[in-house]
Short mmCIF file of C-alpha atoms in Angstrom, two decimals:
data_model
loop_
_atom_site.label_atom_id
_atom_site.label_comp_id
_atom_site.label_asym_id
_atom_site.label_seq_id
_atom_site.Cartn_x
_atom_site.Cartn_y
_atom_site.Cartn_z
CA MET A 1 0.91 -43.20 24.66
CA ALA A 2 3.55 -42.00 27.10
CA LYS A 3 3.34 -38.44 28.29
CA VAL A 4 6.67 -36.79 27.49
CA SER A 5 8.34 -33.95 29.37
CA MET A 6 9.17 -30.59 27.82
CA ASP A 7 12.84 -31.20 28.69
CA LEU A 8 12.91 -34.30 26.49
CA VAL A 9 11.19 -32.45 23.68
CA LYS A 10 13.75 -29.67 23.96
CA GLN A 11 16.64 -32.13 23.92
CA LEU A 12 15.28 -33.87 20.83
CA ARG A 13 14.71 -30.53 19.10
CA GLU A 14 18.33 -29.63 19.64
CA MET A 15 19.50 -33.01 18.36
CA SER A 16 17.29 -33.07 15.29
CA GLY A 17 16.42 -29.48 14.47
CA ALA A 18 12.86 -30.71 13.94
CA GLY A 19 9.72 -28.85 15.01
CA MET A 20 8.23 -29.11 18.48
CA MET A 21 5.17 -31.15 17.49
CA ASP A 22 7.22 -33.57 15.40
CA CYS A 23 9.55 -34.13 18.37
CA LYS A 24 6.66 -34.59 20.77
CA ASN A 25 4.98 -37.12 18.50
CA ALA A 26 8.21 -39.04 17.93
CA LEU A 27 8.91 -39.15 21.68
CA GLU A 28 5.41 -40.40 22.38
CA GLU A 29 5.83 -43.06 19.73
CA ALA A 30 9.21 -44.02 21.24
CA GLY A 31 7.83 -44.18 24.79
CA GLY A 32 10.08 -41.36 25.91
CA ASP A 33 13.37 -42.81 24.57
CA VAL A 34 15.21 -39.89 22.98
CA GLU A 35 17.58 -41.96 20.84
CA LYS A 36 14.73 -44.04 19.51
CA ALA A 37 12.69 -40.90 18.86
CA PHE A 38 15.61 -39.40 16.94
CA THR A 39 15.71 -42.50 14.76
CA ILE A 40 11.97 -42.20 14.14
CA LEU A 41 12.49 -38.61 13.02
CA ARG A 42 15.34 -39.68 10.74
CA GLU A 43 13.19 -42.40 9.25
CA LYS A 44 10.49 -39.86 8.54
CA GLY A 45 13.07 -37.61 6.91
CA ILE A 46 12.38 -34.86 9.44
CA ALA A 47 15.66 -34.98 11.36
CA LYS A 48 17.58 -34.62 8.14
CA ALA A 49 16.09 -31.18 7.81
CA SER A 50 18.49 -29.96 10.47
CA LYS A 51 21.49 -30.89 8.37
CA ARG A 52 20.05 -28.82 5.59
CA ALA A 53 19.19 -25.98 7.94
CA GLY A 54 22.67 -24.47 7.73
CA ARG A 55 22.91 -24.48 3.95
CA ALA A 56 23.01 -21.28 1.91
CA THR A 57 19.70 -20.10 0.46
CA GLY A 58 20.41 -17.88 -2.54
CA GLN A 59 17.22 -18.50 -4.51
CA GLY A 60 13.66 -17.73 -3.63
CA VAL A 61 10.50 -15.79 -4.22
CA VAL A 62 8.99 -12.46 -3.21
CA GLU A 63 5.29 -12.86 -2.49
CA ALA A 64 2.63 -10.28 -1.64
CA TYR A 65 -0.81 -10.37 -0.14
CA LEU A 66 -3.31 -7.52 -0.06
CA HIS A 67 -6.24 -7.82 2.30
CA THR A 68 -9.55 -6.51 0.99
CA THR A 69 -12.64 -6.51 3.16
CA GLY A 70 -15.23 -6.00 0.43
CA ASP A 71 -16.81 -2.85 1.87
CA GLY A 72 -15.72 -0.71 -1.07
CA PHE A 73 -12.37 0.15 0.45
CA PRO A 74 -9.19 -0.71 -1.43
CA PRO A 75 -6.74 -2.95 0.50
CA GLN A 76 -6.02 -1.48 3.94
CA VAL A 77 -3.49 -4.13 4.97
CA GLY A 78 -0.67 -5.49 2.82
CA VAL A 79 2.19 -7.91 3.27
CA LEU A 80 5.40 -8.41 1.33
CA ILE A 81 7.54 -11.44 2.18
CA GLU A 82 10.78 -12.93 0.89
CA VAL A 83 11.23 -16.69 1.25
CA ASN A 84 14.53 -18.28 0.25
CA CYS A 85 15.57 -21.76 -0.84
CA GLU A 86 18.74 -23.28 -2.28
CA THR A 87 18.09 -23.94 -5.97
CA ASP A 88 16.14 -22.38 -8.83
CA PHE A 89 14.53 -25.79 -9.30
CA VAL A 90 12.70 -25.52 -5.99
CA ALA A 91 12.15 -21.76 -6.41
CA LYS A 92 10.32 -22.40 -9.68
CA GLY A 93 8.08 -25.09 -8.20
CA THR A 94 4.46 -24.46 -7.26
CA GLU A 95 4.83 -26.03 -3.82
CA PHE A 96 7.46 -23.55 -2.70
CA ARG A 97 5.46 -20.61 -3.95
CA LYS A 98 2.35 -21.95 -2.24
CA LEU A 99 4.32 -22.00 1.01
CA ALA A 100 5.34 -18.35 0.49
CA ARG A 101 1.69 -17.49 -0.11
CA GLU A 102 0.66 -19.23 3.11
CA LEU A 103 3.32 -17.35 5.04
CA ALA A 104 2.13 -14.02 3.59
CA LEU A 105 -1.43 -14.83 4.72
CA GLN A 106 -0.09 -15.77 8.15
CA VAL A 107 1.68 -12.41 8.52
CA ALA A 108 -1.43 -10.55 7.37
CA GLY A 109 -3.73 -12.30 9.83
CA PHE A 110 -1.54 -12.88 12.88
CA GLU A 111 0.39 -9.61 12.78
CA ALA A 112 3.89 -11.00 13.28
CA ARG A 113 6.43 -8.27 13.96
CA TRP A 114 9.67 -10.22 13.49
CA VAL A 115 10.73 -13.41 11.70
CA SER A 116 12.37 -15.08 14.72
CA ARG A 117 13.14 -14.23 18.34
CA ASP A 118 16.72 -13.42 17.30
CA ASP A 119 15.33 -10.43 15.40
CA VAL A 120 13.59 -8.83 18.39
CA PRO A 121 15.59 -5.72 19.40
CA ASP A 122 17.04 -5.78 22.92
CA GLU A 123 15.26 -2.57 23.89
CA VAL A 124 11.87 -4.14 23.09
CA LEU A 125 12.62 -7.11 25.34
CA VAL A 126 13.83 -4.85 28.15
CA GLU A 127 10.68 -2.76 27.89
CA GLU A 128 8.37 -5.80 27.92
CA ARG A 129 10.20 -7.24 30.92
CA THR A 130 9.92 -3.94 32.81
CA VAL A 131 6.19 -3.71 32.18
CA TYR A 132 5.55 -7.32 33.29
CA GLU A 133 7.63 -6.84 36.43
CA ALA A 134 5.81 -3.66 37.40
CA LYS A 135 2.47 -5.36 36.80
CA ALA A 136 3.40 -8.41 38.91
CA LEU A 137 4.54 -6.18 41.78
CA GLN A 138 1.39 -4.10 41.54
CA ASP A 139 -0.71 -7.26 41.63
CA GLY A 140 0.99 -8.15 44.93
CA LYS A 141 2.63 -11.36 43.66
CA PRO A 142 5.22 -12.91 46.05
CA GLU A 143 8.65 -11.58 45.12
CA GLN A 144 10.30 -14.97 44.73
CA ILE A 145 7.93 -16.07 41.96
CA ILE A 146 8.03 -12.80 40.00
CA PRO A 147 11.01 -13.84 37.80
CA LYS A 148 9.11 -16.96 36.76
CA ILE A 149 5.97 -14.97 35.97
CA VAL A 150 7.98 -12.45 33.95
CA GLU A 151 9.82 -15.21 32.04
CA ALA A 152 6.54 -16.86 31.13
CA GLN A 153 5.11 -13.57 29.88
CA VAL A 154 8.20 -12.79 27.82
CA GLU A 155 7.95 -16.28 26.27
CA ASN A 156 4.34 -15.61 25.47
CA PHE A 157 5.19 -12.24 23.91
CA LEU A 158 7.82 -13.89 21.67
CA LYS A 159 5.46 -16.67 20.62
CA GLN A 160 2.82 -14.13 19.66
CA ASN A 161 5.07 -11.76 17.77
CA CYS A 162 7.67 -13.95 16.05
CA LEU A 163 6.41 -15.46 12.81
CA LEU A 164 8.25 -18.79 13.17
CA GLU A 165 6.83 -19.44 16.64
CA GLN A 166 3.23 -18.47 15.93
CA PRO A 167 0.57 -21.14 15.56
CA TYR A 168 -0.02 -21.79 11.86
CA PHE A 169 -3.40 -20.25 11.05
CA ARG A 170 -4.82 -23.31 9.30
CA GLU A 171 -3.70 -25.78 11.97
CA THR A 172 -3.11 -24.03 15.25
CA SER A 173 -1.60 -27.07 17.00
CA ARG A 174 1.51 -26.64 14.84
CA THR A 175 3.87 -23.67 14.58
CA VAL A 176 4.89 -21.87 11.40
CA GLN A 177 8.39 -23.34 11.94
CA ASP A 178 6.85 -26.83 11.91
CA ILE A 179 5.27 -26.11 8.53
CA ILE A 180 8.56 -24.82 7.14
CA ALA A 181 10.44 -27.88 8.53
CA GLU A 182 7.89 -30.10 6.80
CA HIS A 183 8.64 -28.37 3.49
CA ILE A 184 12.39 -28.64 4.10
CA SER A 185 11.95 -32.41 4.43
CA LYS A 186 9.62 -32.65 1.46
CA LEU A 187 11.52 -30.40 -0.95
CA GLN A 188 14.90 -31.62 0.33
CA GLU A 189 16.44 -28.22 0.76
CA ASN A 190 16.85 -25.52 3.33
CA ILE A 191 14.11 -22.87 3.37
CA THR A 192 14.30 -19.59 5.27
CA VAL A 193 12.12 -16.54 5.69
CA ARG A 194 14.51 -13.68 5.03
CA ARG A 195 12.23 -10.72 5.75
CA PHE A 196 8.74 -9.38 5.54
CA ALA A 197 6.91 -6.05 5.71
CA ARG A 198 3.35 -5.51 6.89
CA PHE A 199 1.62 -2.18 6.31
CA ASN A 200 -1.72 -1.27 7.86
CA ILE A 201 -3.40 2.06 7.10
CA ARG A 202 -4.84 2.12 10.63
CA GLU A 203 -1.43 1.93 12.32
CA SER A 204 -0.31 5.21 13.77
CA MET B 1 9.49 31.92 -24.16
CA ALA B 2 11.73 33.48 -21.55
CA LYS B 3 14.45 31.31 -20.07
CA VAL B 4 13.96 31.27 -16.28
CA SER B 5 16.64 30.86 -13.62
CA MET B 6 16.69 28.02 -11.11
CA ASP B 7 16.55 30.61 -8.32
CA LEU B 8 13.20 31.88 -9.57
CA VAL B 9 11.88 28.34 -9.91
CA LYS B 10 12.99 27.59 -6.35
CA GLN B 11 11.32 30.76 -5.04
CA LEU B 12 8.05 29.91 -6.77
CA ARG B 13 8.17 26.33 -5.50
CA GLU B 14 8.45 27.61 -1.95
CA MET B 15 5.58 30.04 -2.47
CA SER B 16 3.25 27.56 -4.14
CA GLY B 17 4.34 24.10 -3.07
CA ALA B 18 3.91 23.10 -6.71
CA GLY B 19 6.24 20.79 -8.63
CA MET B 20 9.39 21.96 -10.36
CA MET B 21 8.12 21.57 -13.92
CA ASP B 22 4.83 23.30 -13.13
CA CYS B 23 6.77 26.23 -11.66
CA LYS B 24 9.15 26.37 -14.60
CA ASN B 25 6.29 26.37 -17.09
CA ALA B 26 4.35 29.01 -15.17
CA LEU B 27 7.44 31.23 -14.97
CA GLU B 28 8.07 30.88 -18.67
CA GLU B 29 4.47 31.75 -19.36
CA ALA B 30 4.77 34.77 -17.03
CA GLY B 31 8.00 35.95 -18.65
CA GLY B 32 9.92 35.46 -15.40
CA ASP B 33 7.50 37.39 -13.14
CA VAL B 34 7.15 35.34 -9.96
CA GLU B 35 3.92 36.96 -8.74
CA LYS B 36 2.29 36.51 -12.12
CA ALA B 37 3.54 32.92 -12.27
CA PHE B 38 2.04 32.28 -8.85
CA THR B 39 -1.30 33.56 -10.11
CA ILE B 40 -1.04 31.27 -13.13
CA LEU B 41 -0.47 28.31 -10.82
CA ARG B 42 -3.43 29.35 -8.68
CA GLU B 43 -5.62 29.63 -11.75
CA LYS B 44 -4.60 26.14 -12.77
CA GLY B 45 -5.42 24.88 -9.29
CA ILE B 46 -1.84 23.76 -8.75
CA ALA B 47 -0.80 26.32 -6.14
CA LYS B 48 -3.79 25.42 -4.02
CA ALA B 49 -2.20 22.03 -3.60
CA SER B 50 0.25 23.56 -1.16
CA LYS B 51 -2.54 24.64 1.15
CA ARG B 52 -3.75 21.08 1.18
CA ALA B 53 -0.24 19.75 1.63
CA GLY B 54 -0.33 20.17 5.40
CA ARG B 55 -3.64 18.45 5.94
CA ALA B 56 -3.92 15.16 7.79
CA THR B 57 -4.04 12.01 5.66
CA GLY B 58 -5.72 9.25 7.65
CA GLN B 59 -7.17 7.23 4.77
CA GLY B 60 -5.42 5.42 1.98
CA VAL B 61 -4.47 2.22 0.26
CA VAL B 62 -1.78 -0.43 0.51
CA GLU B 63 -0.68 -1.52 -2.97
CA ALA B 64 1.74 -4.25 -4.06
CA TYR B 65 3.59 -5.05 -7.23
CA LEU B 66 5.46 -8.28 -7.98
CA HIS B 67 7.86 -8.26 -10.89
CA THR B 68 7.94 -11.43 -12.99
CA THR B 69 10.36 -11.81 -15.86
CA GLY B 70 8.70 -14.74 -17.63
CA ASP B 71 11.69 -17.10 -17.56
CA GLY B 72 9.97 -19.59 -15.29
CA PHE B 73 11.09 -17.90 -12.10
CA PRO B 74 8.50 -16.70 -9.59
CA PRO B 75 8.69 -12.96 -8.75
CA GLN B 76 12.22 -11.99 -7.73
CA VAL B 77 11.41 -8.36 -6.95
CA GLY B 78 8.43 -7.10 -4.98
CA VAL B 79 7.16 -3.76 -3.73
CA LEU B 80 4.69 -2.84 -1.02
CA ILE B 81 3.62 0.79 -0.75
CA GLU B 82 1.22 2.77 1.45
CA VAL B 83 -0.30 5.91 -0.05
CA ASN B 84 -2.47 8.13 2.10
CA CYS B 85 -5.25 10.64 1.38
CA GLU B 86 -7.76 12.55 3.50
CA THR B 87 -11.14 10.90 2.97
CA ASP B 88 -12.55 7.43 2.31
CA PHE B 89 -14.28 8.94 -0.73
CA VAL B 90 -10.96 9.51 -2.49
CA ALA B 91 -9.46 6.29 -1.06
CA LYS B 92 -12.27 4.28 -2.65
CA GLY B 93 -11.85 5.93 -6.06
CA THR B 94 -10.11 4.22 -8.97
CA GLU B 95 -7.93 7.23 -9.75
CA PHE B 96 -6.28 7.20 -6.34
CA ARG B 97 -5.60 3.49 -6.50
CA LYS B 98 -4.21 3.84 -10.01
CA LEU B 99 -1.76 6.42 -8.64
CA ALA B 100 -0.69 3.98 -5.90
CA ARG B 101 -0.16 1.32 -8.58
CA GLU B 102 1.99 3.71 -10.63
CA LEU B 103 4.08 4.54 -7.57
CA ALA B 104 4.61 0.83 -6.82
CA LEU B 105 5.82 0.31 -10.41
CA GLN B 106 8.10 3.32 -10.03
CA VAL B 107 9.69 1.88 -6.87
CA ALA B 108 10.13 -1.53 -8.53
CA GLY B 109 11.82 -0.13 -11.62
CA PHE B 110 13.79 2.85 -10.30
CA GLU B 111 14.94 1.33 -6.99
CA ALA B 112 14.09 4.23 -4.71
CA ARG B 113 15.51 3.76 -1.23
CA TRP B 114 13.62 6.49 0.63
CA VAL B 115 10.38 8.44 0.17
CA SER B 116 11.90 11.92 0.46
CA ARG B 117 15.27 13.47 1.21
CA ASP B 118 14.14 14.02 4.80
CA ASP B 119 14.16 10.24 5.27
CA VAL B 120 17.80 9.74 4.27
CA PRO B 121 19.80 8.92 7.43
CA ASP B 122 22.55 11.40 8.34
CA GLU B 123 25.23 8.69 8.28
CA VAL B 124 24.39 7.86 4.66
CA LEU B 125 24.78 11.50 3.63
CA VAL B 126 28.06 11.81 5.53
CA GLU B 127 29.41 8.68 3.86
CA GLU B 128 28.40 9.82 0.37
CA ARG B 129 29.99 13.22 0.96
CA THR B 130 33.23 11.62 2.18
CA VAL B 131 33.46 9.38 -0.89
CA TYR B 132 32.80 12.27 -3.31
CA GLU B 133 35.37 14.46 -1.57
CA ALA B 134 38.05 11.76 -1.66
CA LYS B 135 37.31 11.13 -5.33
CA ALA B 136 37.52 14.83 -6.24
CA LEU B 137 40.85 15.18 -4.42
CA GLN B 138 42.19 12.05 -6.09
CA ASP B 139 41.15 13.41 -9.48
CA GLY B 140 43.27 16.52 -8.77
CA LYS B 141 40.34 18.99 -8.81
CA PRO B 142 41.21 22.51 -7.57
CA GLU B 143 40.44 22.70 -3.87
CA GLN B 144 38.20 25.76 -4.08
CA ILE B 145 35.72 24.06 -6.42
CA ILE B 146 35.54 20.76 -4.52
CA PRO B 147 32.62 21.83 -2.25
CA LYS B 148 30.60 22.69 -5.37
CA ILE B 149 31.41 19.37 -7.00
CA VAL B 150 30.50 17.48 -3.83
CA GLU B 151 27.23 19.41 -3.43
CA ALA B 152 26.24 18.59 -7.00
CA GLN B 153 26.99 14.92 -6.48
CA VAL B 154 25.02 14.79 -3.23
CA GLU B 155 22.07 16.45 -5.03
CA ASN B 156 22.36 13.84 -7.75
CA PHE B 157 22.44 11.02 -5.20
CA LEU B 158 19.27 12.35 -3.54
CA LYS B 159 17.47 12.73 -6.85
CA GLN B 160 18.31 9.17 -7.79
CA ASN B 161 17.39 7.56 -4.49
CA CYS B 162 14.41 9.53 -3.16
CA LEU B 163 11.12 8.44 -4.70
CA LEU B 164 9.54 11.92 -4.79
CA GLU B 165 12.49 13.44 -6.66
CA GLN B 166 12.97 10.69 -9.22
CA PRO B 167 11.87 11.20 -12.82
CA TYR B 168 8.47 9.58 -13.30
CA PHE B 169 9.09 6.46 -15.38
CA ARG B 170 6.39 7.16 -17.96
CA GLU B 171 7.33 10.80 -18.46
CA THR B 172 10.89 11.43 -17.39
CA SER B 173 10.70 15.22 -17.76
CA ARG B 174 8.50 15.30 -14.65
CA THR B 175 9.25 14.12 -11.11
CA VAL B 176 7.16 11.71 -9.05
CA GLN B 177 6.33 14.69 -6.80
CA ASP B 178 4.94 16.52 -9.86
CA ILE B 179 2.63 13.57 -10.53
CA ILE B 180 1.46 13.50 -6.92
CA ALA B 181 0.89 17.30 -6.95
CA GLU B 182 -1.20 16.88 -10.08
CA HIS B 183 -3.38 14.33 -8.27
CA ILE B 184 -3.63 16.60 -5.21
CA SER B 185 -5.03 19.30 -7.50
CA LYS B 186 -7.31 16.94 -9.35
CA LEU B 187 -8.68 15.00 -6.37
CA GLN B 188 -8.74 18.11 -4.18
CA GLU B 189 -7.05 16.55 -1.20
CA ASN B 190 -3.62 16.04 0.25
CA ILE B 191 -1.87 12.83 -0.82
CA THR B 192 1.28 11.47 0.80
CA VAL B 193 3.46 8.40 0.38
CA ARG B 194 3.81 7.10 3.91
CA ARG B 195 6.24 4.24 3.34
CA PHE B 196 7.30 1.50 1.00
CA ALA B 197 9.33 -1.70 1.04
CA ARG B 198 11.23 -3.18 -1.87
CA PHE B 199 12.60 -6.74 -1.68
CA ASN B 200 14.94 -8.20 -4.26
CA ILE B 201 16.15 -11.81 -4.00
CA ARG B 202 19.48 -10.79 -5.56
CA GLU B 203 20.26 -8.21 -2.88
CA SER B 204 22.88 -9.34 -0.42
#
């Protein structure tokens, strides 16, 4: 199979709204031809997800997960999550609720702090950037490559802390967004994570 | 029994840290004598709660409650709450966890927005005050009594929206703080509500 560049993957993602791995696979299948890859995604019903991605999500479910360790302590970590869809038909289905459950487990285990990178406050990004810059300077890195180093570290920070970009805990080669996109295709409606809370007794 | 003034109740609350109803009852029993009422509270182990009220609470439980209405919908309202105590011994007990469960139910049903009045943002208070003032003026109330009217309405707003000041749903003559104080006395350690989250699909 053809090795595809990240630029092509990015382009296809923007065209289709599909997840990174889906785009990569389609591009490999299409030998690097973006148009052909887009058609493959459409055939699989994955590209259509993007058309649904803008649609209003007024229904949904609130799901909770309490983590118990079995050492006599009551739950020390808990998650509350709201996942939205378009119709009560999907909201009432078991598949949608199972997805919400999976997402609650994901938040409990992988300690996401925000839903997407758009939710990260500016001051947090500025602080991260400042720390990475200082570290790179201290490590004696050549000045001209420091911006690249910092960018890569910020990217890494976002991927670790934003739920949608995290690796899905049951299948770490795919992101949480990939899993949601799969359900959008399957259930034929837009699905969004509106918000979540994660409490840990040990947090100060 | 003697009818006791709110001023006396307030004074005894500050002395003892006990709940409003406990203070009122003790004052009635003491015929309005604050010192005697304080002794009554101490005898009942309620005043001692205030000495414990400053102590660090590093243990606790995270509890969740999902509200299902039984019409085929999955939970549309959910609550996550963190309740803290001092030792793992109390944290592991059923009584403490039962309290956390009750508090989660309280938040689900009575829609508290903050734990205590200290948590209400200044801008919210300013806005409420402005609305009440405008309303009182519009209603043609005499200017000299408007501050009193506004104060009463702000008090009412705080009592409705702060968890600790709300009437306890199973026994509306007592506040949530009264119930917590009772558990502080009974379990012999400080108990605090650290935080909660309440998600409702229908909220815009």
